[in-house]
Amino acid sequence: MTAQYHVCDGVAVITLDNPPVNGLGHSTRIAVVEGMTRALDNSAVGAIVLTGSGKAFSGGADIREFGTPKALQEPSLHTVIEIIEASAKPVIAAIHAVAMGGGLELALGCHYRLAVKGTRIALPEVSLGLLPGAGGTQRLPRAIGLEAALNMIVSGKTVPAERLADTRLFDQLVDADVLDAAIRFARHIAHTAETHPKVRDLPVRHANAEAYLGFARATVAASSGPFPAPVQCVEAVAASLKPFDQGLRGERDRFMQLLGTSEARALRHAFLGERAASRIADVPAGTPVREVAKVAVIGAGMMGGGIGMNFLNAGIPVTVLETNADALERGVATIRRNYENSAKKGKLTQEAVEARMSLLSTTLSYRDIQDADLVIEAVFEDLSVKEIVFRTLDEVMKPGAILASNTSTLDLDRVASFTRRARDVVGLHFFSPANVMKLLEVVRGRETAPDVLATVMQLAKKIAKVAVVSGVCDGFIGNRMLEQYSRQAGFLLDEGALPEQVDRAIEKFGFAMGPFRMIDMAGNDIAWAIRKRRAVERPDFNYSKAGDLLCEMGRFGQKAGAGWYDYKAGDRKAYPSAVVDEMIVRHSKDLGIARRPISDEEIVERLVYALVNEGALILEEGIASKASDIDMVYLNGYGFPKAHGGPMLYADQVGILNVARSMRRYAKGYQGHAWQIACSLQQLADDGKGFND
Ligand code: 3H9
């Protein structure tokens, strides 16, 4: 049973019992209705208390049921709330920890609500591409006022219960033991009141509703990008000014409409995918973890400093090691400057800046880091440099310390082989700027121990990263796929496109930044060096030569004031460059290519499908264990548009058959050999399935 029922001295207590957060799935809804029926049928029961077990009152509708028939099966959440609201016996919600989404809507259907102070209250459906669909858009404005409700519903933000203490949302806030308080309240109310209040009967208050809604409509429409839900939230809340049942019907229609959108599917996928990424098939949930109370970072450059900040932010002491005092001083100054900037923007108090800086220490000697529980190397990306570092770490670090490399391309198993403790070695690939970017690729070596993996996955949560496990291969999940994407971008130039067109097309699709603006920021010289290495390692793996010609012109990107684009001093804006465009056109001529107009649609397909095909190979090889892991890498580390849910989900939404058909067409074109369609992708196309089915 996913809800328990017991009677205690004239009060029936229905306890939601559906871990982890009492999601209101089908079986829970049935169990609540059964509890209500028993309570209403029992003449010895005078009042009913509805509460939740474990770590939440309720986190809302069961997100995992969306997209399945169970989501809409009766009793729906509407029906459950209707039964509660219509009950002749008073129903009291006893709320603790979390009341979100459908959970809050359920509480709003009760006659009275008691909550523990500090309870997190939200209608966060908008973050899932939805609106509150079980009366929230109608009852919350009645309980807390139009404007406050609209703000909560459009932003999806969580507020502590105390902030709503003066509203009709709560009848009492208590310090602890809300169930006990609710039972006492229930006994009292059962004997003293004849009728019990319903939120639906309250008026919606606002001094100037029409003007306010006009303002809200305009601002929300301007800021919601490709997502339809925020605007729909405003309209649903606006309808709360109408008679209750009319508003409720409107809410239902809008909810159903949003539920089927690709944006809602993408956001749901992101929510569940982030959490699924932390589950590793052969590392069971209860695997013991190592304590990480002290961290050391080797290298005080931009990467090392950013990595260190993550731990300082989480209250974990960090020692940064460098080879010379100047580099250390510069590194510490950069960390302080970053914090001071956050303080200037009001994101941190000065005390918090000092508290974080006080956890930071520096050293030039490995002896001072030997008792760290985790050491992360962020030195120059060269195997011989890493070898020196890891041989030294093996000598000095205490037994059981986790030895991590921030390598983005090198073979982690080689790195581990420089030590006599390969089980303790793991890759922690942070993305720049490391204190900002959410993604952490956790690279699992051949011998990495399960408890090391479990420890770093848990630690990743503590430092607010989305951690995804990758096997060992060149570029791991993210950069390996990016290489195919970049290759296609280059080939498009050879055939007829210009950098600005490619960037514009993919940015219109929703990417934060197109490939040419991105590489100008990262440095064309870095990509050039990788291509030179590749030419030796894999001579069959070709690229457009336009990137090399660009580097030969000294156009290394923003840092050189010139790259694929022109840049002006003190301005990061990219200006199309006539010189570069000329070079590209000349290069096509030298290749004997008659340049052709290329549509934006082709640009998007070739770039995104190149990611998809490599993603499919990565799955086949077991480098990533599930398609959603790949999507989490791209959503959190590479600026893939959230509205599309990642390359693999996007392919599913387009239909794998259509994707494969386009790939076959491109395989017949210029540099068609780059389209070696992955067998697994072809198989899915043949079976009419998707990567995420
Ligand atoms: C809705 O209510 C629609 C209605 O308006 C209308 C219906 C008709 N369902 O985040 P955590 C799981 S839409 C199922 O790591 P935390 C989650 O997957 C819903 N499962 O923990 C994870 O599972 P696992 C509106 C859920 O303590 C585990 O719980 N509600 C749900 O950091 C722990 O999650 C929301 O959008 C759910 N609703 O945070 C609330 N929620 O361990 C979304 C969580 O197997 N949830 N899980 O990987 C949250 O914001 C946070 O999870 C919460 C707990 C604050 C509740």
Short mmCIF file of N, CA and C in Angstrom, two decimals, residues 311-390:
data_model
loop_
_atom_site.label_atom_id
_atom_site.label_comp_id
_atom_site.label_asym_id
_atom_site.label_seq_id
_atom_site.Cartn_x
_atom_site.Cartn_y
_atom_site.Cartn_z
N PHE A 311 34.60 23.24 -3.92
CA PHE A 311 34.66 22.62 -2.60
C PHE A 311 34.59 23.67 -1.50
N LEU A 312 35.24 24.81 -1.73
CA LEU A 312 35.16 25.90 -0.75
C LEU A 312 33.69 26.31 -0.58
N ASN A 313 32.97 26.38 -1.70
CA ASN A 313 31.54 26.76 -1.64
C ASN A 313 30.75 25.78 -0.79
N ALA A 314 31.19 24.52 -0.80
CA ALA A 314 30.45 23.49 -0.04
C ALA A 314 31.00 23.34 1.38
N GLY A 315 31.92 24.23 1.77
CA GLY A 315 32.45 24.20 3.14
C GLY A 315 33.54 23.16 3.35
N ILE A 316 34.15 22.69 2.27
CA ILE A 316 35.21 21.68 2.40
C ILE A 316 36.58 22.36 2.21
N PRO A 317 37.49 22.21 3.17
CA PRO A 317 38.80 22.86 3.07
C PRO A 317 39.60 22.36 1.85
N VAL A 318 40.29 23.29 1.22
CA VAL A 318 41.05 22.97 0.00
C VAL A 318 42.48 23.49 0.14
N THR A 319 43.45 22.65 -0.24
CA THR A 319 44.83 23.12 -0.34
C THR A 319 45.22 23.09 -1.81
N VAL A 320 45.73 24.22 -2.30
CA VAL A 320 46.15 24.27 -3.70
C VAL A 320 47.67 24.18 -3.75
N LEU A 321 48.17 23.31 -4.62
CA LEU A 321 49.61 23.12 -4.73
C LEU A 321 50.09 23.62 -6.10
N GLU A 322 51.19 24.30 -6.10
CA GLU A 322 51.79 24.79 -7.35
C GLU A 322 53.29 24.58 -7.30
N THR A 323 53.95 24.80 -8.44
CA THR A 323 55.40 24.62 -8.45
C THR A 323 56.14 25.93 -8.13
N ASN A 324 55.47 27.07 -8.29
CA ASN A 324 56.16 28.30 -7.87
C ASN A 324 55.20 29.27 -7.20
N ALA A 325 55.79 30.11 -6.35
CA ALA A 325 55.00 30.97 -5.46
C ALA A 325 54.19 32.01 -6.23
N ASP A 326 54.74 32.49 -7.35
CA ASP A 326 54.02 33.51 -8.13
C ASP A 326 52.71 32.95 -8.65
N ALA A 327 52.78 31.74 -9.20
CA ALA A 327 51.57 31.11 -9.75
C ALA A 327 50.54 30.91 -8.65
N LEU A 328 51.01 30.53 -7.48
CA LEU A 328 50.09 30.34 -6.35
C LEU A 328 49.40 31.65 -5.99
N GLU A 329 50.22 32.69 -5.92
CA GLU A 329 49.68 34.00 -5.54
C GLU A 329 48.64 34.46 -6.55
N ARG A 330 48.96 34.29 -7.82
CA ARG A 330 48.01 34.70 -8.88
C ARG A 330 46.72 33.89 -8.76
N GLY A 331 46.87 32.59 -8.53
CA GLY A 331 45.69 31.71 -8.43
C GLY A 331 44.78 32.13 -7.29
N VAL A 332 45.38 32.40 -6.12
CA VAL A 332 44.58 32.78 -4.95
C VAL A 332 43.90 34.13 -5.22
N ALA A 333 44.64 35.05 -5.87
CA ALA A 333 44.06 36.38 -6.15
C ALA A 333 42.85 36.23 -7.08
N THR A 334 42.94 35.31 -8.04
CA THR A 334 41.81 35.11 -8.96
C THR A 334 40.60 34.57 -8.21
N ILE A 335 40.84 33.61 -7.31
CA ILE A 335 39.72 33.06 -6.54
C ILE A 335 39.06 34.18 -5.73
N ARG A 336 39.90 34.98 -5.06
CA ARG A 336 39.33 36.08 -4.25
C ARG A 336 38.56 37.05 -5.14
N ARG A 337 39.13 37.37 -6.30
CA ARG A 337 38.45 38.32 -7.20
C ARG A 337 37.08 37.78 -7.62
N ASN A 338 37.04 36.48 -7.94
CA ASN A 338 35.75 35.87 -8.32
C ASN A 338 34.72 36.02 -7.21
N TYR A 339 35.15 35.74 -5.98
CA TYR A 339 34.22 35.87 -4.85
C TYR A 339 33.81 37.32 -4.63
N GLU A 340 34.80 38.23 -4.73
CA GLU A 340 34.48 39.66 -4.51
C GLU A 340 33.46 40.12 -5.57
N ASN A 341 33.63 39.63 -6.80
CA ASN A 341 32.67 40.01 -7.85
C ASN A 341 31.27 39.52 -7.52
N SER A 342 31.19 38.28 -7.00
CA SER A 342 29.87 37.77 -6.61
C SER A 342 29.29 38.63 -5.50
N ALA A 343 30.15 39.07 -4.58
CA ALA A 343 29.68 39.91 -3.46
C ALA A 343 29.16 41.24 -4.00
N LYS A 344 29.88 41.80 -4.99
CA LYS A 344 29.45 43.08 -5.56
C LYS A 344 28.07 42.95 -6.21
N LYS A 345 27.84 41.78 -6.81
CA LYS A 345 26.54 41.56 -7.46
C LYS A 345 25.45 41.18 -6.45
N GLY A 346 25.83 41.11 -5.18
CA GLY A 346 24.85 40.80 -4.13
C GLY A 346 24.56 39.31 -4.01
N LYS A 347 25.39 38.46 -4.66
CA LYS A 347 25.13 37.02 -4.60
C LYS A 347 25.76 36.38 -3.37
N LEU A 348 26.73 37.09 -2.75
CA LEU A 348 27.42 36.57 -1.56
C LEU A 348 27.60 37.72 -0.58
N THR A 349 27.54 37.41 0.71
CA THR A 349 27.86 38.45 1.69
C THR A 349 29.38 38.49 1.86
N GLN A 350 29.89 39.60 2.39
CA GLN A 350 31.34 39.70 2.61
C GLN A 350 31.79 38.64 3.61
N GLU A 351 30.92 38.32 4.59
CA GLU A 351 31.29 37.28 5.57
C GLU A 351 31.46 35.93 4.87
N ALA A 352 30.54 35.67 3.90
CA ALA A 352 30.62 34.39 3.19
C ALA A 352 31.91 34.34 2.36
N VAL A 353 32.31 35.47 1.78
CA VAL A 353 33.56 35.52 1.01
C VAL A 353 34.72 35.13 1.94
N GLU A 354 34.75 35.77 3.12
CA GLU A 354 35.86 35.51 4.05
C GLU A 354 35.82 34.07 4.55
N ALA A 355 34.60 33.57 4.80
CA ALA A 355 34.48 32.18 5.30
C ALA A 355 35.06 31.22 4.27
N ARG A 356 34.77 31.47 3.01
CA ARG A 356 35.27 30.58 1.96
C ARG A 356 36.79 30.70 1.83
N MET A 357 37.27 31.94 1.83
CA MET A 357 38.72 32.14 1.68
C MET A 357 39.47 31.52 2.86
N SER A 358 38.82 31.50 4.03
CA SER A 358 39.52 30.96 5.20
C SER A 358 39.69 29.43 5.11
N LEU A 359 38.94 28.82 4.22
CA LEU A 359 39.08 27.36 4.04
C LEU A 359 40.18 27.02 3.03
N LEU A 360 40.74 28.07 2.42
CA LEU A 360 41.74 27.85 1.36
C LEU A 360 43.15 27.96 1.92
N SER A 361 43.99 26.97 1.61
CA SER A 361 45.41 27.11 1.97
C SER A 361 46.25 26.76 0.74
N THR A 362 47.51 27.15 0.76
CA THR A 362 48.36 26.93 -0.41
C THR A 362 49.67 26.29 0.02
N THR A 363 50.30 25.65 -0.93
CA THR A 363 51.60 25.04 -0.62
C THR A 363 52.42 24.83 -1.90
N LEU A 364 53.73 24.71 -1.68
CA LEU A 364 54.61 24.36 -2.81
C LEU A 364 55.10 22.92 -2.63
N SER A 365 54.66 22.29 -1.53
CA SER A 365 55.22 20.97 -1.21
C SER A 365 54.14 19.89 -1.13
N TYR A 366 54.43 18.78 -1.77
CA TYR A 366 53.50 17.64 -1.74
C TYR A 366 53.30 17.12 -0.31
N ARG A 367 54.31 17.36 0.54
CA ARG A 367 54.19 16.87 1.92
C ARG A 367 52.94 17.43 2.61
N ASP A 368 52.60 18.68 2.22
CA ASP A 368 51.47 19.34 2.89
C ASP A 368 50.09 18.85 2.42
N ILE A 369 50.07 18.02 1.40
CA ILE A 369 48.75 17.54 0.96
C ILE A 369 48.56 16.05 1.20
N GLN A 370 49.57 15.43 1.83
CA GLN A 370 49.53 13.96 1.89
C GLN A 370 48.35 13.39 2.66
N ASP A 371 47.75 14.20 3.55
CA ASP A 371 46.61 13.65 4.29
C ASP A 371 45.26 14.06 3.68
N ALA A 372 45.26 14.63 2.47
CA ALA A 372 43.98 14.97 1.81
C ALA A 372 43.24 13.67 1.47
N ASP A 373 41.91 13.74 1.51
CA ASP A 373 41.11 12.55 1.18
C ASP A 373 40.92 12.41 -0.32
N LEU A 374 40.97 13.57 -0.99
CA LEU A 374 40.81 13.58 -2.45
C LEU A 374 41.80 14.59 -3.01
N VAL A 375 42.55 14.16 -4.02
CA VAL A 375 43.44 15.12 -4.68
C VAL A 375 43.07 15.15 -6.16
N ILE A 376 42.91 16.37 -6.69
CA ILE A 376 42.52 16.50 -8.10
C ILE A 376 43.65 17.22 -8.84
N GLU A 377 44.15 16.55 -9.86
CA GLU A 377 45.24 17.14 -10.63
C GLU A 377 44.64 17.96 -11.76
N ALA A 378 45.09 19.23 -11.87
CA ALA A 378 44.63 20.09 -12.98
C ALA A 378 45.86 20.76 -13.60
N VAL A 379 46.82 19.91 -14.01
CA VAL A 379 48.06 20.45 -14.59
C VAL A 379 47.96 20.40 -16.11
N PHE A 380 49.03 20.80 -16.79
CA PHE A 380 49.06 20.86 -18.24
C PHE A 380 48.67 19.51 -18.86
N GLU A 381 47.87 19.59 -19.95
CA GLU A 381 47.32 18.38 -20.57
C GLU A 381 48.38 17.65 -21.41
N ASP A 382 49.31 17.01 -20.71
CA ASP A 382 50.39 16.30 -21.39
C ASP A 382 50.72 15.08 -20.55
N LEU A 383 50.75 13.93 -21.21
CA LEU A 383 50.88 12.68 -20.46
C LEU A 383 52.16 12.64 -19.62
N SER A 384 53.26 13.22 -20.15
CA SER A 384 54.51 13.14 -19.39
C SER A 384 54.44 14.00 -18.12
N VAL A 385 53.70 15.11 -18.21
CA VAL A 385 53.54 15.95 -17.01
C VAL A 385 52.66 15.22 -16.00
N LYS A 386 51.60 14.59 -16.50
CA LYS A 386 50.70 13.85 -15.60
C LYS A 386 51.47 12.70 -14.93
N GLU A 387 52.39 12.10 -15.71
CA GLU A 387 53.14 10.96 -15.16
C GLU A 387 53.92 11.39 -13.92
N ILE A 388 54.58 12.53 -14.02
CA ILE A 388 55.37 13.02 -12.87
C ILE A 388 54.44 13.24 -11.68
N VAL A 389 53.30 13.88 -11.94
CA VAL A 389 52.37 14.18 -10.84
C VAL A 389 51.86 12.89 -10.19
N PHE A 390 51.42 11.95 -11.00
CA PHE A 390 50.82 10.75 -10.41
C PHE A 390 51.85 9.84 -9.73
#
